Coordinates of C-alpha atoms in Angstrom, one line a residue:
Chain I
X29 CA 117.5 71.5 99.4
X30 CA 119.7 70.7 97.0
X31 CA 121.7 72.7 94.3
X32 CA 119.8 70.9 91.7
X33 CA 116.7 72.1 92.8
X34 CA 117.5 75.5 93.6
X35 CA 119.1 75.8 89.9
X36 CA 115.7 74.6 88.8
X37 CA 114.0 77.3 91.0
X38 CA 116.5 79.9 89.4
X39 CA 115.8 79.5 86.2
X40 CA 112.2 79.5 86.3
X41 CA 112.2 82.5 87.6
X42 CA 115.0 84.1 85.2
X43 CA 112.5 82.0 82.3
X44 CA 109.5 83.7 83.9
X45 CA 107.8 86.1 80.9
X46 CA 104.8 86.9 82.6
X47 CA 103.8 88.7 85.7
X48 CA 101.7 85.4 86.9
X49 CA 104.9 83.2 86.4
X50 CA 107.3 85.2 87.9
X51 CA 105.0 85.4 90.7
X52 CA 104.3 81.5 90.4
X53 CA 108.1 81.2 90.5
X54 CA 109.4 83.6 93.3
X55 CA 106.4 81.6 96.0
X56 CA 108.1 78.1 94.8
X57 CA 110.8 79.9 95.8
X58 CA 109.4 81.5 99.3
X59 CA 108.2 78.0 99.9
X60 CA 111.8 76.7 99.9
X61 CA 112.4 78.3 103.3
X62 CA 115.9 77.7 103.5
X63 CA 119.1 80.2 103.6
X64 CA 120.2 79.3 100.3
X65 CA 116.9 80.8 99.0
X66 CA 117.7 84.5 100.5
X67 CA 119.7 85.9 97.4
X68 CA 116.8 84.8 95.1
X69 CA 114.3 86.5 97.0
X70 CA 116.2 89.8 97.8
X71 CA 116.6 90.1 94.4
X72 CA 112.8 89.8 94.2
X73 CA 112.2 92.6 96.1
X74 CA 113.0 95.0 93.8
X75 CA 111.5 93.3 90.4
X76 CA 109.0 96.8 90.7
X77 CA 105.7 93.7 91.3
X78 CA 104.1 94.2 94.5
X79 CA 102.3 90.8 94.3
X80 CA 106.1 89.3 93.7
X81 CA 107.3 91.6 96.5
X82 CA 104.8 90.0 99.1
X83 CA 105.6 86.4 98.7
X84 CA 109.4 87.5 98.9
X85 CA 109.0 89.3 102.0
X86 CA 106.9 86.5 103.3
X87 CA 109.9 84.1 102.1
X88 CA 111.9 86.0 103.9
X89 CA 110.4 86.4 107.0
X90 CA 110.1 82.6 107.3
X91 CA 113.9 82.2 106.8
X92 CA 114.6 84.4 109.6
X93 CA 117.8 85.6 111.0
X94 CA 120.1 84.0 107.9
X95 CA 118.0 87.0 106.1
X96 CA 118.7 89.7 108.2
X97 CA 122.6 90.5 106.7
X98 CA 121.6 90.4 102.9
X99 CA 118.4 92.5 103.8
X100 CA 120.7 95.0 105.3
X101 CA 122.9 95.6 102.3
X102 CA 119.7 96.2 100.2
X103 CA 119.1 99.2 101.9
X104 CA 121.8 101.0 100.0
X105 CA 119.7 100.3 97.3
X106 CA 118.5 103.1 95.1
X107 CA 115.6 101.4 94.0
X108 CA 113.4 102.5 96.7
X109 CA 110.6 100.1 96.6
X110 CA 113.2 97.4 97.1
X111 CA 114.3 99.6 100.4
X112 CA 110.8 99.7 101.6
X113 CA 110.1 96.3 101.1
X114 CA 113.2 95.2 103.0
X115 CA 112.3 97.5 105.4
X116 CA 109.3 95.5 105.7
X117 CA 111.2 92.2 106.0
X118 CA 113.3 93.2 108.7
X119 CA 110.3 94.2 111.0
X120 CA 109.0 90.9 110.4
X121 CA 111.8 89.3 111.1
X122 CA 112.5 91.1 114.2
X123 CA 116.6 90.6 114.6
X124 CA 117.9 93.4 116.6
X125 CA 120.3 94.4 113.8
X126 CA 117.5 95.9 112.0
X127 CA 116.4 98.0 115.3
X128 CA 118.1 101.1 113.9
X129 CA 116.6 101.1 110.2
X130 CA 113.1 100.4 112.0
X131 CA 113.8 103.4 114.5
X132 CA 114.7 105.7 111.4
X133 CA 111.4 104.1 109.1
X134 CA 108.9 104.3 111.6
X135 CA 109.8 107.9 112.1
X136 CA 110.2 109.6 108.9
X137 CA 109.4 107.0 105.8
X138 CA 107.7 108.5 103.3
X139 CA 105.4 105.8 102.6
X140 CA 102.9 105.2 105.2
X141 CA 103.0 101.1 104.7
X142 CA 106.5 101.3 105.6
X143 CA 105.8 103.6 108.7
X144 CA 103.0 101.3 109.7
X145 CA 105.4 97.7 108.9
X146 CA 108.4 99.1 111.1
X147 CA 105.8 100.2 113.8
X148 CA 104.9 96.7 114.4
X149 CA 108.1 95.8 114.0
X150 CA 109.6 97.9 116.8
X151 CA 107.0 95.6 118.5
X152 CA 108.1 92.6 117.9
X153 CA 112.2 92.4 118.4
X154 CA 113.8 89.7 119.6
X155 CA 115.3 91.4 122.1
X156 CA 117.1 87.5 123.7
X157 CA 119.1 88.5 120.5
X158 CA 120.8 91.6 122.0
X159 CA 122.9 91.8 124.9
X160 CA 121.3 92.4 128.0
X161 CA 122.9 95.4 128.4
X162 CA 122.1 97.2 125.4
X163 CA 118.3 96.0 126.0
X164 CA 117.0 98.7 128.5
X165 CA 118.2 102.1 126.5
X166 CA 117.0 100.2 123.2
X167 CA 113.7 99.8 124.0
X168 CA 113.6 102.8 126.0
X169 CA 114.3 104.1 122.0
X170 CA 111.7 101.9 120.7
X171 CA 108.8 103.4 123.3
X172 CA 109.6 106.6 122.4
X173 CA 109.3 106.6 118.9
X174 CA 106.3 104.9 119.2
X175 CA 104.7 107.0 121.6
X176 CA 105.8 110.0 119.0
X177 CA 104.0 107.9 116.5
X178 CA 101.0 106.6 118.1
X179 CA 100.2 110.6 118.9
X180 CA 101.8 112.5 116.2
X181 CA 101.7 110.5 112.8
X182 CA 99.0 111.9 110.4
X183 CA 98.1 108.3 108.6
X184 CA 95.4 106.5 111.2
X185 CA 97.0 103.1 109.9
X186 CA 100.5 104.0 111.4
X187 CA 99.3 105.2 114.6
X188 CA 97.3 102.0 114.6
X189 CA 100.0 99.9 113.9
X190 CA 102.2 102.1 116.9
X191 CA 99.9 101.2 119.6
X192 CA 99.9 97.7 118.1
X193 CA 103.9 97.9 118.7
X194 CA 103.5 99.4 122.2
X195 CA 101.1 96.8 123.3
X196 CA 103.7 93.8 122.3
X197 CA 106.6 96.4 123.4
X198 CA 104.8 96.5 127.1
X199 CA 104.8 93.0 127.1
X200 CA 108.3 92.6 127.0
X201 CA 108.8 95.7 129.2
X202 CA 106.7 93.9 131.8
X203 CA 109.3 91.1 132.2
X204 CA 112.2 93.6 132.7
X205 CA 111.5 96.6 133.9
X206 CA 107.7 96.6 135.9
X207 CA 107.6 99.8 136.5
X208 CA 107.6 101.5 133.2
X209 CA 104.7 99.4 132.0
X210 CA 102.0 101.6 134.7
X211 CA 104.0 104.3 132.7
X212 CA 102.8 103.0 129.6
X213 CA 99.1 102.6 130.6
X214 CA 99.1 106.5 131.6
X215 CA 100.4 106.8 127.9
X216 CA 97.7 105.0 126.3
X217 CA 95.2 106.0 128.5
X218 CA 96.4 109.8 127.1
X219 CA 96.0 108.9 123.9
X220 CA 92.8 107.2 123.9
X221 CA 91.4 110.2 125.2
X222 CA 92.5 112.2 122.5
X223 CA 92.3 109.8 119.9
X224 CA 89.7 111.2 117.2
X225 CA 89.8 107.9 115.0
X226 CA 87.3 105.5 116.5
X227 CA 89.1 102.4 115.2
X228 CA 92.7 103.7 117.2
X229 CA 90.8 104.5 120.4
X230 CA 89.3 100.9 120.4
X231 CA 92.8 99.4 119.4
X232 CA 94.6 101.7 122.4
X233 CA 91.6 100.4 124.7
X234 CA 92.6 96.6 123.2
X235 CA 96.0 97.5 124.5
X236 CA 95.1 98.7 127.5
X237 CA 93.0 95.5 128.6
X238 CA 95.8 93.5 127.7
X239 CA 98.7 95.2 130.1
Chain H
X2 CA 106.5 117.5 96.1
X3 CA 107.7 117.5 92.7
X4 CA 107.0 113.8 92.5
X5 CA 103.9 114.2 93.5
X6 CA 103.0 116.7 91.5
X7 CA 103.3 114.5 88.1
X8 CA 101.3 111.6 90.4
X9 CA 99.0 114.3 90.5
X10 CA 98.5 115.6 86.8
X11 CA 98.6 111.5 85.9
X12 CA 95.5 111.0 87.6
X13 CA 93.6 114.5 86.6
X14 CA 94.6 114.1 82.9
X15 CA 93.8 110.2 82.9
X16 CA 90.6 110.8 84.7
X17 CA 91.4 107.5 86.6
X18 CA 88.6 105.6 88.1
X19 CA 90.2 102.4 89.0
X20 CA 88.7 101.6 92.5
X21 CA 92.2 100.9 94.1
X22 CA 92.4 105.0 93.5
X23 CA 88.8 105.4 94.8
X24 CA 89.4 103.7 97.6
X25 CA 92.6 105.7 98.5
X26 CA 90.6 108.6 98.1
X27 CA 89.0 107.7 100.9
X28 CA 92.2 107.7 102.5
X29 CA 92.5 111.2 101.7
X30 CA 95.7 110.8 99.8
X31 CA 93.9 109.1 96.6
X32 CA 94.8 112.6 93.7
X33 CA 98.3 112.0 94.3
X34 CA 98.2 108.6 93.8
X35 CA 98.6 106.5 90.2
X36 CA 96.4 103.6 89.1
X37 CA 97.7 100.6 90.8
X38 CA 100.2 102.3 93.8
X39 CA 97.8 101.7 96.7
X40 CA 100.1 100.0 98.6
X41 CA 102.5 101.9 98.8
X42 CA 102.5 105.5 97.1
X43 CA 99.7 106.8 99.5
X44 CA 100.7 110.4 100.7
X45 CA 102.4 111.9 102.8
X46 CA 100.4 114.8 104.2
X47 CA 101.9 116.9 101.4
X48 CA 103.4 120.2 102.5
X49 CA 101.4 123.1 102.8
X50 CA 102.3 125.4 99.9
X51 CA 99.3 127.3 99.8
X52 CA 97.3 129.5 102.6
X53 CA 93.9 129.9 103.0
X54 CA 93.3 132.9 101.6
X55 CA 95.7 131.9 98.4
X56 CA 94.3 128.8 97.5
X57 CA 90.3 130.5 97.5
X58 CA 92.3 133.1 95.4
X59 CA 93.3 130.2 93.1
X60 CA 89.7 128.9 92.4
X61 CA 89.4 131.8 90.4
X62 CA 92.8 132.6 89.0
X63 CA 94.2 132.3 85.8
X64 CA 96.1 128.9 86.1
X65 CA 93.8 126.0 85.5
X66 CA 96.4 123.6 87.2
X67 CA 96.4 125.7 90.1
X68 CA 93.2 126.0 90.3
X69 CA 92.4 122.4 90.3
X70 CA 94.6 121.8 93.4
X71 CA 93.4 124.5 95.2
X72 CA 90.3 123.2 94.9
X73 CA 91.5 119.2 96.0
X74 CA 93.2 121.4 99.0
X75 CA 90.5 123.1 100.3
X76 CA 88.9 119.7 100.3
X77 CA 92.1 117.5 102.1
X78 CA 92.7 120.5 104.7
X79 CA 88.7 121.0 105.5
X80 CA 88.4 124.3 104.7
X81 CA 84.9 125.0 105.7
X82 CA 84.8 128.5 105.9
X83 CA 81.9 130.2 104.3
X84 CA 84.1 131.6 101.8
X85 CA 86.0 128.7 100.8
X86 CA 82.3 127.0 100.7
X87 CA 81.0 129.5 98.3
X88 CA 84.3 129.5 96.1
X89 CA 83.6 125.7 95.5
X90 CA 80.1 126.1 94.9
X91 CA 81.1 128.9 92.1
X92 CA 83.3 126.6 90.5
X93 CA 80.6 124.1 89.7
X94 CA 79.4 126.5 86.9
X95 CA 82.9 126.7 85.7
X96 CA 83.0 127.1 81.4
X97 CA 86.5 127.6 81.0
X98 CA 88.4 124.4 82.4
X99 CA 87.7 121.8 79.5
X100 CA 89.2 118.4 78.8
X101 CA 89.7 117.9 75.3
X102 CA 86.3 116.0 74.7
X103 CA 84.4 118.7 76.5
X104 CA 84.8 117.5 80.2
X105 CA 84.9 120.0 83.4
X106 CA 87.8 118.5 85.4
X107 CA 87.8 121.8 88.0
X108 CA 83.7 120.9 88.7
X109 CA 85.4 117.0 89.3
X110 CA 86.9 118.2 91.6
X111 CA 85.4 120.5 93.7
X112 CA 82.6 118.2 93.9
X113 CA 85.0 115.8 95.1
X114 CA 86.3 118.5 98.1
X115 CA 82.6 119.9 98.5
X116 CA 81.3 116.5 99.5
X117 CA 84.7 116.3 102.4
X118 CA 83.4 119.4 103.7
X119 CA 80.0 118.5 104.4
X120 CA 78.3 121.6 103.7
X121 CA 74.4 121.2 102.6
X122 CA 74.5 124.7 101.0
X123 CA 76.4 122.6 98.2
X124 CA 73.3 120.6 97.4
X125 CA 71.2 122.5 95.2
X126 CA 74.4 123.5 92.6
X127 CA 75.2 119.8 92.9
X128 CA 72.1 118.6 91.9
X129 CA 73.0 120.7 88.7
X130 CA 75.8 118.8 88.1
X131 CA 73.1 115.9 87.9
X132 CA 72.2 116.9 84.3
X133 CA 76.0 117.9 83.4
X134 CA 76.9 116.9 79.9
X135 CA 80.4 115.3 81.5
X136 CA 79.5 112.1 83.1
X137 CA 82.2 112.2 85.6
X138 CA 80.9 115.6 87.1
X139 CA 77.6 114.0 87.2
X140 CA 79.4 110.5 89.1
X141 CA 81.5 113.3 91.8
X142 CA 78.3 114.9 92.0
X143 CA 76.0 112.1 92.8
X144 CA 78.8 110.6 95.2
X145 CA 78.7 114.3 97.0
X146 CA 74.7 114.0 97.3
X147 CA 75.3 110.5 99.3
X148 CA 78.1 112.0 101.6
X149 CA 75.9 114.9 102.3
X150 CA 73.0 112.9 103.4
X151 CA 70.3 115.5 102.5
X152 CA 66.9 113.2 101.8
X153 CA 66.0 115.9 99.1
X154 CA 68.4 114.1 96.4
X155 CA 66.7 111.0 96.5
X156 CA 63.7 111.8 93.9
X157 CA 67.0 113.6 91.4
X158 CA 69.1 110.9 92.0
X159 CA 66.7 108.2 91.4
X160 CA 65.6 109.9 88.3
X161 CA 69.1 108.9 87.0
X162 CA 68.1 105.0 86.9
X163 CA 65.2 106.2 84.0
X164 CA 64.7 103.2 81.9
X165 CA 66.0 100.6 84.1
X166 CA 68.5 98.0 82.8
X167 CA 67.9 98.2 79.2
X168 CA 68.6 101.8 79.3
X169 CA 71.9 101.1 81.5
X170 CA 73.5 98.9 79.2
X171 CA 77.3 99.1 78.2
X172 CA 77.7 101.9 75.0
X173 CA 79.7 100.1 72.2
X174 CA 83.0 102.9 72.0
X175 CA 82.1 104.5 75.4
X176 CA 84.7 104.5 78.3
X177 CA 81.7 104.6 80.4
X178 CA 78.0 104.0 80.8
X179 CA 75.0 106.1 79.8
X180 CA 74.6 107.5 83.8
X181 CA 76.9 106.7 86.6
X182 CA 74.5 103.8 88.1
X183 CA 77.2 102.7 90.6
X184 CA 77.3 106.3 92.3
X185 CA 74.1 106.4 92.0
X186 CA 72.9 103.5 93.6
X187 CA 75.9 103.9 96.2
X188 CA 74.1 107.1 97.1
X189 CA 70.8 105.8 97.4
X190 CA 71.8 103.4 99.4
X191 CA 73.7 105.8 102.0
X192 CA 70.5 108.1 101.8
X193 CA 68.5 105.4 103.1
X194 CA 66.3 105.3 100.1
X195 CA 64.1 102.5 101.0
X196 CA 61.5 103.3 98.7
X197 CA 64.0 102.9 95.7
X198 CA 64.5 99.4 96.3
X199 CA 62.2 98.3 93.5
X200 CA 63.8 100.4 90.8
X201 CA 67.7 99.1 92.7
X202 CA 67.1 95.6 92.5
X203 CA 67.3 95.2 88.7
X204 CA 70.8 96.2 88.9
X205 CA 72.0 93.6 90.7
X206 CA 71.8 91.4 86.9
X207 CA 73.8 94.6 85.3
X208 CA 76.9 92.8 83.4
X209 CA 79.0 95.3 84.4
X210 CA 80.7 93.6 88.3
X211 CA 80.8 97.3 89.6
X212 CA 77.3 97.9 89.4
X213 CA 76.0 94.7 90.7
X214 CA 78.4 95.0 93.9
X215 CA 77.3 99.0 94.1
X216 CA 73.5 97.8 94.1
X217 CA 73.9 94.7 96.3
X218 CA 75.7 97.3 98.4
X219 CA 73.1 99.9 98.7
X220 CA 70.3 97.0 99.3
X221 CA 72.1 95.7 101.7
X222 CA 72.1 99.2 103.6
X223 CA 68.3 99.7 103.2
X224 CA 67.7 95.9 104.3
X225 CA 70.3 95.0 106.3
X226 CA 69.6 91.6 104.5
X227 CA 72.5 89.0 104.9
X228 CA 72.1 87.7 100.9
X229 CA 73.0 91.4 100.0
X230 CA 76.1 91.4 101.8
X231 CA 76.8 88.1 100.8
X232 CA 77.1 88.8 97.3
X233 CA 79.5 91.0 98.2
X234 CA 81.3 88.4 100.3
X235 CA 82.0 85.8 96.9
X236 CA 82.9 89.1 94.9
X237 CA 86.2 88.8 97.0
X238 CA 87.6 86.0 95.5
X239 CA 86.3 87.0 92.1
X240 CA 89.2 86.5 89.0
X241 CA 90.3 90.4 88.6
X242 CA 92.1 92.2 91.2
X243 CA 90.3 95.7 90.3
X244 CA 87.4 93.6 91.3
X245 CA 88.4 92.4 94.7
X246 CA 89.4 95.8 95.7
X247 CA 85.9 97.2 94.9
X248 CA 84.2 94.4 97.0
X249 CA 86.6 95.5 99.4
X250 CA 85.7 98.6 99.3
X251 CA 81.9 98.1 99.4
X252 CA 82.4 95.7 102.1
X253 CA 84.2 98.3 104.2
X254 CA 81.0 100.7 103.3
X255 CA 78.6 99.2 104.4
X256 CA 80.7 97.4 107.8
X257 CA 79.3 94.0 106.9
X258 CA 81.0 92.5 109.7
X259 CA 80.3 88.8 109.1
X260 CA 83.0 90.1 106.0
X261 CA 85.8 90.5 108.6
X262 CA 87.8 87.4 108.1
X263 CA 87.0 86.9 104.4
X264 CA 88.0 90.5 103.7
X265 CA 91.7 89.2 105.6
X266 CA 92.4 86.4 103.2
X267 CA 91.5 88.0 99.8
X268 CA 94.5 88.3 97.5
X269 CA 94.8 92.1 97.4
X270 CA 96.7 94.8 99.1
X271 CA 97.0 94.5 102.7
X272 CA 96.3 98.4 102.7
X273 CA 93.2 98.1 101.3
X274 CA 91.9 95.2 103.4
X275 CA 92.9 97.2 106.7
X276 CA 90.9 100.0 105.3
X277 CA 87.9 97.6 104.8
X278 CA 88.4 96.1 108.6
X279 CA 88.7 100.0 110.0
X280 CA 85.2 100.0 108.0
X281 CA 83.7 96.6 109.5
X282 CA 85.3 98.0 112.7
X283 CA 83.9 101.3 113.2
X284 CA 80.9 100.2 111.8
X285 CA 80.5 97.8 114.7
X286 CA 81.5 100.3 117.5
X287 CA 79.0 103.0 116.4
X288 CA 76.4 99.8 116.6
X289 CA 77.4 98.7 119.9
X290 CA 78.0 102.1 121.5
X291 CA 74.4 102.7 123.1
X292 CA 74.6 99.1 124.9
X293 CA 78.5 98.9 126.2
X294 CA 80.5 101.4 128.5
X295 CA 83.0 103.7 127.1
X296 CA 86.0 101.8 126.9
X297 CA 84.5 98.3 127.0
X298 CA 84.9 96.2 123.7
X299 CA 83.4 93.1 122.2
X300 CA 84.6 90.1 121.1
X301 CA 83.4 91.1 117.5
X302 CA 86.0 93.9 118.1
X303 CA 88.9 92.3 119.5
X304 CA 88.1 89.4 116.8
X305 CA 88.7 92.3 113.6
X306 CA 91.7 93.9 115.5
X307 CA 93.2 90.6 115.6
X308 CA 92.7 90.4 112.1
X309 CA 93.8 94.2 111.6
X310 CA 97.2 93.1 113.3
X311 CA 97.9 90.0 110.9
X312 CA 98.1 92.8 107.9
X313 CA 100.3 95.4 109.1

């Protein structure tokens, strides 16, 4: 990437005068996939386009950890579709320095896409990226607010989305601590019984097969 | 709450029919929701100002903007008491609520909230609203009739269709067309009208998009015929993005699961699609249920889950 073409990229999407080009212009940007593209497309996020919003958070997520610091920042933001959409990054990126912000967003965001993005998310940490001893009481953290969620939250697409988490959560768990992931099947095998949405019961039995 | 609130007087006083809201009706959460803010408005379960007892009170107070979210509440909490039942029903005679060109918003809407409590005592004042001189009572009423499932409505709701295409065509000036064909057919279709098929077919060359897809979707319910569904399937990469969302939509209906991984890749929300896979999903399990144990899945299923996973 040079600083030629990244100008060029810039501009066209400063020069952009219609929804179709700015979106045109932020995916030539995603498509970049390169650290020197992050400032461009956190700036994206909060242009008020969902369409725009998707291929920067896509963009994003492709860049990976280089991401993670500027996405973190945004969430003083005021704007508060940029928050969620970074929010939405970070679980995709899965960089333990997010964990918090996903903890916090799957609990009590007030949009349910959010809810249902950090659920996964809090599936899907790199968790070689913490120190090993910080791993055991954070994803004791992460089960238990996806447990709350998987049970408690009123949208059927979050609590979805939670026992997709736990599934990829108990994957990990099964590597480090064995015993907690019969605890786990108990868990799901709770909630499937008292799950009265027929598409989370099958995704909790989905889970269940696979642990 | 406040917020949602003006969400919620946008949509009454804009009458908004976009299917991006219909479809988030669905989801329950659809009144407090503007044109276009599927993907992320939605929600949340919205505190509980109002009791029981109140928001019945409501239907017949003074206040017409209270009385039109009682009457949305009764319907999101499923209030299916005999007396918040009757309340609704009373409504649907309603005189005093009027729109500025001489629509009933409160009979909207408690068509809307009688058809998500499921009571068939509603059916005969909603076939009423049939012949109501406000086309969008008449569109919530005939979308009711399908929900309720009561065989009775076919011949009334069929009668809507009078004059076939040439009468349904688009009304120079008019917002919308002379009947609400795509409720209408959408209900036939759930009622398992197969006797209508003859008078549905000719919609499928409508020029309006929303009324082909609504009687491709309703034939392929009577015939479980692959070309129906099909139809439906090309729809999703049509041009306009209200239109994808309706094929979506219909898609999800109707559980057309050879839709699965085309409903994944079209360019819309990824709320909306997981709503059409929970659709295609469910649609499956109730299929499969007689012939697998309890807790046993497909491949079909584990196949759309996958898919449901990519989009969260």
């Amino acid at each position: 990437m040079t600083t030629d073409s990244l100008a060029k990229l810039t501009q066209a999407v400063e020069a952009a005068s219609s929804s179709e080009a700015l979106l045109t212009a932020v995916e030539a940007v995603a498509a970049v996939k390169a650290p020197e593209a992050v400032t461009l497309l956190v700036a994206a996020l909060g242009y008020n386009n969902p369409g725009v919003a998707v291929a920067a958070v896509d963009g994003l997520i492709a860049i990976g950890e280089p991401a993670v610091e500027p996405l973190l920042v945004l969430l003083d933001d005021v704007n508060y579709g940029a928050r969620a959409w970074a929010i939405r990054a970070l679980a995709g990126i899965g960089d333990p320095r997010g964990l918090s912000v996903l903890l916090t967003a799957a609990k009590d965001d007030f949009a349910l896409s959010v809810r249902r993005a950090a659920a996964r998310g809090l599936g899907t940490i790199v968790w070689e990226a913490m120190p090993p001893e910080s791993r055991s009481s954070a994803q004791l953290d992460c089960l238990t607010v996806l447990l709350a969620a998987a049970k408690g939250d009123p949208e059927w697409v979050v609590r979805y989305a939670a026992v997709s988490g736990l599934q990829n959560l108990g994957r990990s768990l099964c590597l480090t601590q064995p015993h907690q992931r019969l605890d786990l099947k108990i868990q799901l095998q709770d909630l499937a019984a008292q799950e009265a949405t027929p598409a989370v019961q099958a995704r909790l039995w989905f889970a269940l097969e696979s642990l | 709450m406040q917020s949602q609130w003006v969400r919620f007087q946008w949509v009454r006083f804009n009458g908004c029919n976009c299917s991006g809201c219909r479809l988030s009706m669905n989801e329950e959460n659809g009144l407090l929701l503007s044109h276009g803010q599927a993907e992320f408005a939605s929600e949340p379960a919205p505190e509980q100002p109002l009791t029981i007892e109140q928001a019945i009170a409501n239907l017949s107070g003074p206040d017409y903007g209270s009385r039109y979210y009682a009457a949305w509440w009764l319907g999101r909490f499923r209030v299916r008491s005999p007396e918040a039942v009757a309340a609704l029903i009373a409504t649907l005679n309603d005189e005093s609520d009027r729109t500025p060109d001489g629509g009933y918003p409160l009979r909207r809407n408690s068509a809307r909230a009688l058809a998500k409590l499921g009571d068939p005592q509603a059916v005969p004042a909603l076939l009423t609203c049939l012949s109501c001189t406000d086309y969008y009572v008449r569109e919530t009423a005939a979308q009711a009739l399908g929900i309720l499932g009561d065989q009775s409505c076919i011949e009334p709701l069929a009668a809507l269709l009078a004059g076939g295409l040439a009468a349904a065509q688009p009304i120079p000036g008019s917002p919308h067309l002379a009947q609400p064909y795509d409720a209408v057919l959408e209900a036939l279709g759930a009622l398992g009208a197969i006797a209508k098929r003859p008078l549905i077919e000719p919609f499928l060359e409508h020029p309006t998009e929303l009324v082909q897809y609504a009687a491709a979707r309703a034939l392929y319910q009577l015939t479980q015929d692959e070309g129906y569904g099909d139809r439906l399937i090309a729809a999703l990469s049509g041009e306009k993005l209200q239109l994808r969302r309706a094929a979506l939509a219909d898609l999800g209906a109707i559980g057309y699961l050879k839709a699965a991984e085309p409903i994944s890749l079209t360019l819309a929300e990824n709320s909306l699609k997981l709503i059409a896979l929970k659709g295609v999903l469910e649609h499956h399990l109730t299929a499969i249920a007689g012939s697998i144990e309890r807790g046993q899945l497909t491949d079909e299923a584990r196949q759309v889950m996958e898919l449901m996973d990519g989009l969260l």
